[in-house]
PDB file of C-alpha atoms in Angstrom:
ATOM      1  CA  ASP W  13      -2.745  52.831 -36.836  1.00  0.00           C
ATOM      2  CA  ALA W  14      -4.119  54.211 -33.570  1.00  0.00           C
ATOM      3  CA  LYS W  15      -2.494  53.162 -30.337  1.00  0.00           C
ATOM      4  CA  THR W  16      -4.365  51.111 -27.748  1.00  0.00           C
ATOM      5  CA  THR W  17      -4.075  50.914 -23.977  1.00  0.00           C
ATOM      6  CA  GLN W  18      -5.010  47.779 -22.012  1.00  0.00           C
ATOM      7  CA  PRO W  19      -4.552  46.694 -18.414  1.00  0.00           C
ATOM      8  CA  THR W  20      -1.542  44.460 -17.960  1.00  0.00           C
ATOM      9  CA  SER W  21      -3.442  41.705 -16.217  1.00  0.00           C
ATOM     10  CA  MET W  22      -6.885  40.748 -14.939  1.00  0.00           C
ATOM     11  CA  ASP W  23      -8.395  37.922 -12.955  1.00  0.00           C
ATOM     12  CA  CYS W  24     -11.865  36.478 -13.421  1.00  0.00           C
ATOM     13  CA  ALA W  25     -13.676  33.624 -11.691  1.00  0.00           C
ATOM     14  CA  GLU W  26     -14.573  30.614 -13.789  1.00  0.00           C
ATOM     15  CA  GLY W  27     -18.186  30.781 -14.981  1.00  0.00           C
ATOM     16  CA  ARG W  28     -18.388  34.553 -14.644  1.00  0.00           C
ATOM     17  CA  ALA W  29     -18.292  37.071 -17.439  1.00  0.00           C
ATOM     18  CA  ALA W  30     -14.857  38.446 -18.224  1.00  0.00           C
ATOM     19  CA  ASN W  31     -14.867  42.095 -19.325  1.00  0.00           C
ATOM     20  CA  LEU W  32     -11.654  43.275 -20.935  1.00  0.00           C
ATOM     21  CA  PRO W  33     -11.332  47.025 -21.549  1.00  0.00           C
ATOM     22  CA  CYS W  34      -9.355  48.754 -24.259  1.00  0.00           C
ATOM     23  CA  ASN W  35      -8.759  52.475 -24.763  1.00  0.00           C
ATOM     24  CA  HIS W  36      -8.192  53.804 -28.266  1.00  0.00           C
ATOM     25  CA  SER W  37      -8.810  57.508 -27.915  1.00  0.00           C
ATOM     26  CA  THR W  38      -7.003  58.437 -31.134  1.00  0.00           C
ATOM     27  CA  ILE W  39      -8.991  56.043 -33.338  1.00  0.00           C
ATOM     28  CA  SER W  40      -9.866  57.336 -36.804  1.00  0.00           C
ATOM     29  CA  GLY W  41     -13.229  57.058 -38.480  1.00  0.00           C
ATOM     30  CA  ASN W  42     -12.069  54.297 -40.824  1.00  0.00           C
ATOM     31  CA  GLU W  43     -10.314  52.208 -38.181  1.00  0.00           C
ATOM     32  CA  TYR W  44     -11.763  48.957 -36.881  1.00  0.00           C
ATOM     33  CA  VAL W  45     -11.277  47.432 -33.447  1.00  0.00           C
ATOM     34  CA  TYR W  46      -9.984  43.864 -33.564  1.00  0.00           C
ATOM     35  CA  TRP W  47      -9.448  41.435 -30.716  1.00  0.00           C
ATOM     36  CA  TYR W  48      -7.096  38.464 -30.770  1.00  0.00           C
ATOM     37  CA  ARG W  49      -5.945  36.191 -28.009  1.00  0.00           C
ATOM     38  CA  GLN W  50      -2.886  34.034 -27.548  1.00  0.00           C
ATOM     39  CA  ILE W  51      -3.009  31.007 -25.321  1.00  0.00           C
ATOM     40  CA  HIS W  52       0.365  30.018 -23.952  1.00  0.00           C
ATOM     41  CA  SER W  53       2.696  28.495 -26.594  1.00  0.00           C
ATOM     42  CA  GLN W  54       0.097  28.794 -29.351  1.00  0.00           C
ATOM     43  CA  GLY W  55      -0.369  31.213 -32.236  1.00  0.00           C
ATOM     44  CA  PRO W  56      -2.729  34.156 -31.813  1.00  0.00           C
ATOM     45  CA  GLN W  57      -6.394  33.471 -32.475  1.00  0.00           C
ATOM     46  CA  TYR W  58      -8.871  35.923 -33.986  1.00  0.00           C
ATOM     47  CA  ILE W  59     -11.867  36.618 -31.731  1.00  0.00           C
ATOM     48  CA  ILE W  60     -14.008  39.421 -33.087  1.00  0.00           C
ATOM     49  CA  HIS W  61     -13.902  42.847 -34.715  1.00  0.00           C
ATOM     50  CA  GLY W  62     -16.180  45.859 -35.165  1.00  0.00           C
ATOM     51  CA  LEU W  63     -16.340  49.382 -36.528  1.00  0.00           C
ATOM     52  CA  LYS W  64     -18.944  51.187 -34.453  1.00  0.00           C
ATOM     53  CA  ASN W  65     -21.813  48.824 -33.766  1.00  0.00           C
ATOM     54  CA  ASN W  66     -21.711  46.204 -31.053  1.00  0.00           C
ATOM     55  CA  GLU W  67     -20.854  42.769 -32.347  1.00  0.00           C
ATOM     56  CA  THR W  68     -21.410  39.250 -31.067  1.00  0.00           C
ATOM     57  CA  ASN W  69     -20.229  35.857 -32.249  1.00  0.00           C
ATOM     58  CA  GLU W  70     -19.928  32.416 -30.750  1.00  0.00           C
ATOM     59  CA  MET W  71     -16.794  33.366 -28.832  1.00  0.00           C
ATOM     60  CA  ALA W  72     -17.472  36.837 -27.447  1.00  0.00           C
ATOM     61  CA  SER W  73     -19.234  40.174 -27.611  1.00  0.00           C
ATOM     62  CA  LEU W  74     -17.632  43.504 -28.494  1.00  0.00           C
ATOM     63  CA  ILE W  75     -19.055  46.686 -27.074  1.00  0.00           C
ATOM     64  CA  ILE W  76     -17.760  49.913 -28.637  1.00  0.00           C
ATOM     65  CA  THR W  77     -18.624  53.247 -26.987  1.00  0.00           C
ATOM     66  CA  GLU W  78     -20.556  55.777 -29.007  1.00  0.00           C
ATOM     67  CA  ASP W  79     -17.521  58.054 -29.356  1.00  0.00           C
ATOM     68  CA  ARG W  80     -15.447  54.978 -30.322  1.00  0.00           C
ATOM     69  CA  LYS W  81     -12.684  55.965 -27.924  1.00  0.00           C
ATOM     70  CA  SER W  82     -12.903  52.721 -25.994  1.00  0.00           C
ATOM     71  CA  SER W  83     -14.289  49.201 -26.222  1.00  0.00           C
ATOM     72  CA  THR W  84     -14.890  46.157 -24.057  1.00  0.00           C
ATOM     73  CA  LEU W  85     -14.511  42.529 -24.994  1.00  0.00           C
ATOM     74  CA  ILE W  86     -16.910  40.308 -23.096  1.00  0.00           C
ATOM     75  CA  LEU W  87     -16.422  36.582 -22.636  1.00  0.00           C
ATOM     76  CA  PRO W  88     -19.858  35.655 -21.249  1.00  0.00           C
ATOM     77  CA  HIS W  89     -18.997  32.503 -19.280  1.00  0.00           C
ATOM     78  CA  ALA W  90     -15.252  32.287 -18.802  1.00  0.00           C
ATOM     79  CA  THR W  91     -13.618  28.890 -18.569  1.00  0.00           C
ATOM     80  CA  LEU W  92     -10.082  27.888 -17.566  1.00  0.00           C
ATOM     81  CA  ARG W  93      -9.324  27.523 -21.281  1.00  0.00           C
ATOM     82  CA  ASP W  94      -9.883  31.278 -21.702  1.00  0.00           C
ATOM     83  CA  THR W  95      -6.700  32.007 -19.761  1.00  0.00           C
ATOM     84  CA  ALA W  96      -4.585  33.849 -22.370  1.00  0.00           C
ATOM     85  CA  VAL W  97      -3.142  37.190 -23.423  1.00  0.00           C
ATOM     86  CA  TYR W  98      -5.823  39.266 -25.118  1.00  0.00           C
ATOM     87  CA  TYR W  99      -4.768  41.849 -27.665  1.00  0.00           C
ATOM     88  CA  CYS W 100      -6.879  44.841 -28.736  1.00  0.00           C
ATOM     89  CA  ILE W 101      -5.735  46.117 -32.148  1.00  0.00           C
ATOM     90  CA  VAL W 102      -6.977  49.075 -34.127  1.00  0.00           C
ATOM     91  CA  ARG W 103      -6.487  48.968 -37.872  1.00  0.00           C
ATOM     92  CA  THR W 104      -7.889  50.102 -41.170  1.00  0.00           C
ATOM     93  CA  HIS W 105      -9.100  47.911 -44.001  1.00  0.00           C
ATOM     94  CA  SER W 106      -7.044  49.810 -46.560  1.00  0.00           C
ATOM     95  CA  GLY W 107      -4.410  48.094 -48.653  1.00  0.00           C
ATOM     96  CA  GLY W 108      -6.805  45.255 -49.405  1.00  0.00           C
ATOM     97  CA  GLY W 109      -6.419  43.990 -45.879  1.00  0.00           C
ATOM     98  CA  ALA W 110      -2.912  42.716 -46.588  1.00  0.00           C
ATOM     99  CA  ASP W 111      -1.108  44.654 -43.965  1.00  0.00           C
ATOM    100  CA  GLY W 112       0.369  43.355 -40.767  1.00  0.00           C
ATOM    101  CA  LEU W 113      -1.004  43.577 -37.285  1.00  0.00           C
ATOM    102  CA  THR W 114       0.663  45.806 -34.700  1.00  0.00           C
ATOM    103  CA  PHE W 115       0.353  44.059 -31.349  1.00  0.00           C
ATOM    104  CA  GLY W 116       0.511  45.979 -28.114  1.00  0.00           C
ATOM    105  CA  LYS W 117       1.351  44.341 -24.803  1.00  0.00           C
ATOM    106  CA  GLY W 118      -2.173  43.030 -24.305  1.00  0.00           C
ATOM    107  CA  THR W 119      -3.996  41.913 -21.168  1.00  0.00           C
ATOM    108  CA  HIS W 120      -3.049  38.676 -19.464  1.00  0.00           C
ATOM    109  CA  LEU W 121      -6.430  37.267 -18.404  1.00  0.00           C
ATOM    110  CA  ILE W 122      -6.259  34.594 -15.734  1.00  0.00           C
ATOM    111  CA  ILE W 123      -9.399  32.584 -15.070  1.00  0.00           C
ATOM    112  CA  GLN W 124      -9.481  31.339 -11.495  1.00  0.00           C
ATOM    113  CA  PRO W 125     -11.166  28.006 -10.628  1.00  0.00           C
TER     114      PRO W 125
ATOM    115  CA  ASP Q   1     -10.392  23.988 -43.246  1.00  0.00           C
ATOM    116  CA  THR Q   2      -9.270  27.026 -41.231  1.00  0.00           C
ATOM    117  CA  GLU Q   3      -5.844  25.700 -40.397  1.00  0.00           C
ATOM    118  CA  VAL Q   4      -2.404  27.148 -40.988  1.00  0.00           C
ATOM    119  CA  THR Q   5       0.296  24.547 -40.561  1.00  0.00           C
ATOM    120  CA  GLN Q   6       3.925  25.214 -39.798  1.00  0.00           C
ATOM    121  CA  THR Q   7       6.893  22.885 -39.884  1.00  0.00           C
ATOM    122  CA  PRO Q   8       9.008  22.114 -38.042  1.00  0.00           C
ATOM    123  CA  LYS Q   9       7.540  22.734 -34.611  1.00  0.00           C
ATOM    124  CA  HIS Q  10      10.963  23.070 -33.087  1.00  0.00           C
ATOM    125  CA  LEU Q  11      14.336  23.831 -34.673  1.00  0.00           C
ATOM    126  CA  VAL Q  12      17.816  24.070 -33.173  1.00  0.00           C
ATOM    127  CA  MET Q  13      20.490  25.402 -35.461  1.00  0.00           C
ATOM    128  CA  GLY Q  14      24.019  26.617 -35.282  1.00  0.00           C
ATOM    129  CA  MET Q  15      25.099  30.051 -36.431  1.00  0.00           C
ATOM    130  CA  THR Q  16      26.648  28.662 -39.628  1.00  0.00           C
ATOM    131  CA  ASN Q  17      23.689  26.498 -40.628  1.00  0.00           C
ATOM    132  CA  LYS Q  18      21.124  27.111 -43.327  1.00  0.00           C
ATOM    133  CA  LYS Q  19      17.579  26.033 -42.558  1.00  0.00           C
ATOM    134  CA  SER Q  20      14.060  26.808 -43.756  1.00  0.00           C
ATOM    135  CA  LEU Q  21      10.723  27.234 -42.034  1.00  0.00           C
ATOM    136  CA  LYS Q  22       7.607  26.221 -43.910  1.00  0.00           C
ATOM    137  CA  CYS Q  23       4.036  27.459 -43.717  1.00  0.00           C
ATOM    138  CA  GLU Q  24       1.001  26.152 -45.585  1.00  0.00           C
ATOM    139  CA  GLN Q  25      -2.685  27.102 -45.814  1.00  0.00           C
ATOM    140  CA  HIS Q  26      -5.533  25.861 -47.971  1.00  0.00           C
ATOM    141  CA  MET Q  27      -8.131  28.527 -47.254  1.00  0.00           C
ATOM    142  CA  GLY Q  28      -7.625  30.365 -50.530  1.00  0.00           C
ATOM    143  CA  HIS Q  29      -6.047  33.284 -48.733  1.00  0.00           C
ATOM    144  CA  ARG Q  30      -3.872  35.512 -50.899  1.00  0.00           C
ATOM    145  CA  ALA Q  31      -2.081  37.361 -48.100  1.00  0.00           C
ATOM    146  CA  MET Q  32       0.494  35.596 -45.940  1.00  0.00           C
ATOM    147  CA  TYR Q  33       2.645  36.890 -43.121  1.00  0.00           C
ATOM    148  CA  TRP Q  34       5.696  36.119 -40.990  1.00  0.00           C
ATOM    149  CA  TYR Q  35       5.872  37.368 -37.422  1.00  0.00           C
ATOM    150  CA  LYS Q  36       8.628  36.975 -34.827  1.00  0.00           C
ATOM    151  CA  GLN Q  37       7.810  36.659 -31.140  1.00  0.00           C
ATOM    152  CA  LYS Q  38      10.457  36.842 -28.416  1.00  0.00           C
ATOM    153  CA  ALA Q  39       9.710  35.397 -24.979  1.00  0.00           C
ATOM    154  CA  LYS Q  40       7.114  37.379 -23.029  1.00  0.00           C
ATOM    155  CA  LYS Q  41       6.740  39.922 -25.851  1.00  0.00           C
ATOM    156  CA  PRO Q  42       3.983  40.455 -28.414  1.00  0.00           C
ATOM    157  CA  PRO Q  43       4.424  39.241 -31.996  1.00  0.00           C
ATOM    158  CA  GLU Q  44       6.255  41.604 -34.349  1.00  0.00           C
ATOM    159  CA  LEU Q  45       5.590  41.734 -38.077  1.00  0.00           C
ATOM    160  CA  MET Q  46       8.477  40.715 -40.348  1.00  0.00           C
ATOM    161  CA  PHE Q  47       7.103  40.240 -43.869  1.00  0.00           C
ATOM    162  CA  VAL Q  48       3.834  40.421 -45.801  1.00  0.00           C
ATOM    163  CA  TYR Q  49       3.130  38.688 -49.101  1.00  0.00           C
ATOM    164  CA  SER Q  50       0.115  39.695 -51.169  1.00  0.00           C
ATOM    165  CA  TYR Q  51      -0.729  37.628 -54.250  1.00  0.00           C
ATOM    166  CA  GLU Q  52       2.677  35.911 -53.980  1.00  0.00           C
ATOM    167  CA  LYS Q  53       4.537  39.192 -54.096  1.00  0.00           C
ATOM    168  CA  LEU Q  54       6.467  40.682 -51.203  1.00  0.00           C
ATOM    169  CA  SER Q  55       4.597  43.811 -50.178  1.00  0.00           C
ATOM    170  CA  ILE Q  56       6.018  44.596 -46.743  1.00  0.00           C
ATOM    171  CA  ASN Q  57       9.488  44.028 -45.310  1.00  0.00           C
ATOM    172  CA  GLU Q  58       9.812  45.534 -41.850  1.00  0.00           C
ATOM    173  CA  SER Q  59      13.552  46.194 -42.223  1.00  0.00           C
ATOM    174  CA  VAL Q  60      14.376  42.596 -41.443  1.00  0.00           C
ATOM    175  CA  PRO Q  61      18.065  41.604 -41.691  1.00  0.00           C
ATOM    176  CA  SER Q  62      19.010  39.796 -44.876  1.00  0.00           C
ATOM    177  CA  ARG Q  63      19.865  36.609 -42.971  1.00  0.00           C
ATOM    178  CA  PHE Q  64      16.086  36.069 -43.095  1.00  0.00           C
ATOM    179  CA  SER Q  65      14.907  35.446 -46.650  1.00  0.00           C
ATOM    180  CA  PRO Q  66      11.199  34.899 -47.311  1.00  0.00           C
ATOM    181  CA  GLU Q  67       9.799  33.077 -50.296  1.00  0.00           C
ATOM    182  CA  CYS Q  68       6.254  32.477 -51.535  1.00  0.00           C
ATOM    183  CA  PRO Q  69       6.403  29.710 -54.189  1.00  0.00           C
ATOM    184  CA  ASN Q  70       2.626  29.650 -54.659  1.00  0.00           C
ATOM    185  CA  SER Q  71      -0.553  30.908 -53.088  1.00  0.00           C
ATOM    186  CA  SER Q  72      -0.638  28.165 -50.433  1.00  0.00           C
ATOM    187  CA  LEU Q  73       2.986  28.075 -49.340  1.00  0.00           C
ATOM    188  CA  LEU Q  74       5.282  30.483 -47.517  1.00  0.00           C
ATOM    189  CA  ASN Q  75       8.878  29.743 -46.613  1.00  0.00           C
ATOM    190  CA  LEU Q  76      11.389  31.554 -44.425  1.00  0.00           C
ATOM    191  CA  HIS Q  77      14.995  30.728 -45.268  1.00  0.00           C
ATOM    192  CA  LEU Q  78      17.484  31.205 -42.470  1.00  0.00           C
ATOM    193  CA  HIS Q  79      21.223  31.662 -42.821  1.00  0.00           C
ATOM    194  CA  ALA Q  80      23.973  32.798 -40.480  1.00  0.00           C
ATOM    195  CA  LEU Q  81      21.585  33.548 -37.652  1.00  0.00           C
ATOM    196  CA  GLN Q  82      22.625  34.944 -34.309  1.00  0.00           C
ATOM    197  CA  PRO Q  83      21.618  33.658 -30.846  1.00  0.00           C
ATOM    198  CA  GLU Q  84      19.373  36.720 -30.419  1.00  0.00           C
ATOM    199  CA  ASP Q  85      17.300  35.445 -33.347  1.00  0.00           C
ATOM    200  CA  SER Q  86      16.013  32.682 -31.115  1.00  0.00           C
ATOM    201  CA  ALA Q  87      12.248  33.159 -30.961  1.00  0.00           C
ATOM    202  CA  LEU Q  88       8.857  31.773 -31.938  1.00  0.00           C
ATOM    203  CA  TYR Q  89       8.248  32.359 -35.641  1.00  0.00           C
ATOM    204  CA  LEU Q  90       4.598  32.670 -36.513  1.00  0.00           C
ATOM    205  CA  CYS Q  91       2.989  32.398 -39.922  1.00  0.00           C
ATOM    206  CA  ALA Q  92      -0.446  33.825 -40.663  1.00  0.00           C
ATOM    207  CA  SER Q  93      -2.771  34.198 -43.635  1.00  0.00           C
ATOM    208  CA  SER Q  94      -5.824  36.270 -44.502  1.00  0.00           C
ATOM    209  CA  HIS Q  95      -8.114  37.204 -47.344  1.00  0.00           C
ATOM    210  CA  SER Q  96      -7.029  40.142 -49.393  1.00  0.00           C
ATOM    211  CA  SER Q  97      -9.312  42.619 -51.113  1.00  0.00           C
ATOM    212  CA  ARG Q  98     -12.373  41.057 -49.561  1.00  0.00           C
ATOM    213  CA  VAL Q  99     -14.305  43.688 -47.675  1.00  0.00           C
ATOM    214  CA  GLY Q 100     -15.010  42.976 -44.039  1.00  0.00           C
ATOM    215  CA  SER Q 101     -13.075  39.748 -43.822  1.00  0.00           C
ATOM    216  CA  TYR Q 102      -9.507  40.665 -42.890  1.00  0.00           C
ATOM    217  CA  GLU Q 103      -8.990  38.536 -39.855  1.00  0.00           C
ATOM    218  CA  GLN Q 104      -5.665  36.705 -39.806  1.00  0.00           C
ATOM    219  CA  TYR Q 105      -5.350  33.017 -39.105  1.00  0.00           C
ATOM    220  CA  PHE Q 106      -2.162  32.022 -37.328  1.00  0.00           C
ATOM    221  CA  GLY Q 107      -0.220  28.804 -37.304  1.00  0.00           C
ATOM    222  CA  PRO Q 108       1.164  27.305 -34.078  1.00  0.00           C
ATOM    223  CA  GLY Q 109       4.632  28.635 -34.787  1.00  0.00           C
ATOM    224  CA  THR Q 110       8.143  27.249 -35.053  1.00  0.00           C
ATOM    225  CA  ARG Q 111      10.230  27.624 -31.929  1.00  0.00           C
ATOM    226  CA  LEU Q 112      13.756  28.382 -33.111  1.00  0.00           C
ATOM    227  CA  THR Q 113      16.876  28.144 -30.987  1.00  0.00           C
ATOM    228  CA  VAL Q 114      20.168  29.395 -32.389  1.00  0.00           C
ATOM    229  CA  THR Q 115      23.247  28.041 -30.671  1.00  0.00           C
TER     230      THR Q 115
END
């Protein structure tokens, strides 16, 4: 799986949009971009994933650049409960999906009141 | 129901003890996973079960023994652990062979302390 690079930490004011970048310059054509987050002392939580088109769900939006070498996760109206470590993971859907996730160090997002 | 449950929440065991961690899901997922997470580190994959068969073992020491008795249950049997095995043990599940739906659902974890 391709390697990802994320900033170690970021701050965002409550109520503002949080934009979390991820670089994945070695991504292959069949690799998807997944985002998970882990709130302190909880298990990771799936947020969103995409291949090349932008995606939106009730939690967030995912913007993938045209060359697919980077992406941005957008939390439109951040709340204190969004304080967490956010992991950007690149993976294929081969093997029937039953392969493990390789977590990088992630971005510690801190929402400031 | 999108919940993965894990028991116990906390476990303290001595190096000579035998204990088991339990994980359960009722989402019809046929892939289940064990991860280990040390403090301030990301989760690391230990085992993957697909259709109740062990498909991935990430070179985990034999003192950790996984078991998948049925499609809803996953156990991790622990024996002769070392203090450095103290960590948060996370279970996850996902669909398998279902295109476009490979997100993993994680349980809250079992925090294990080996004394």
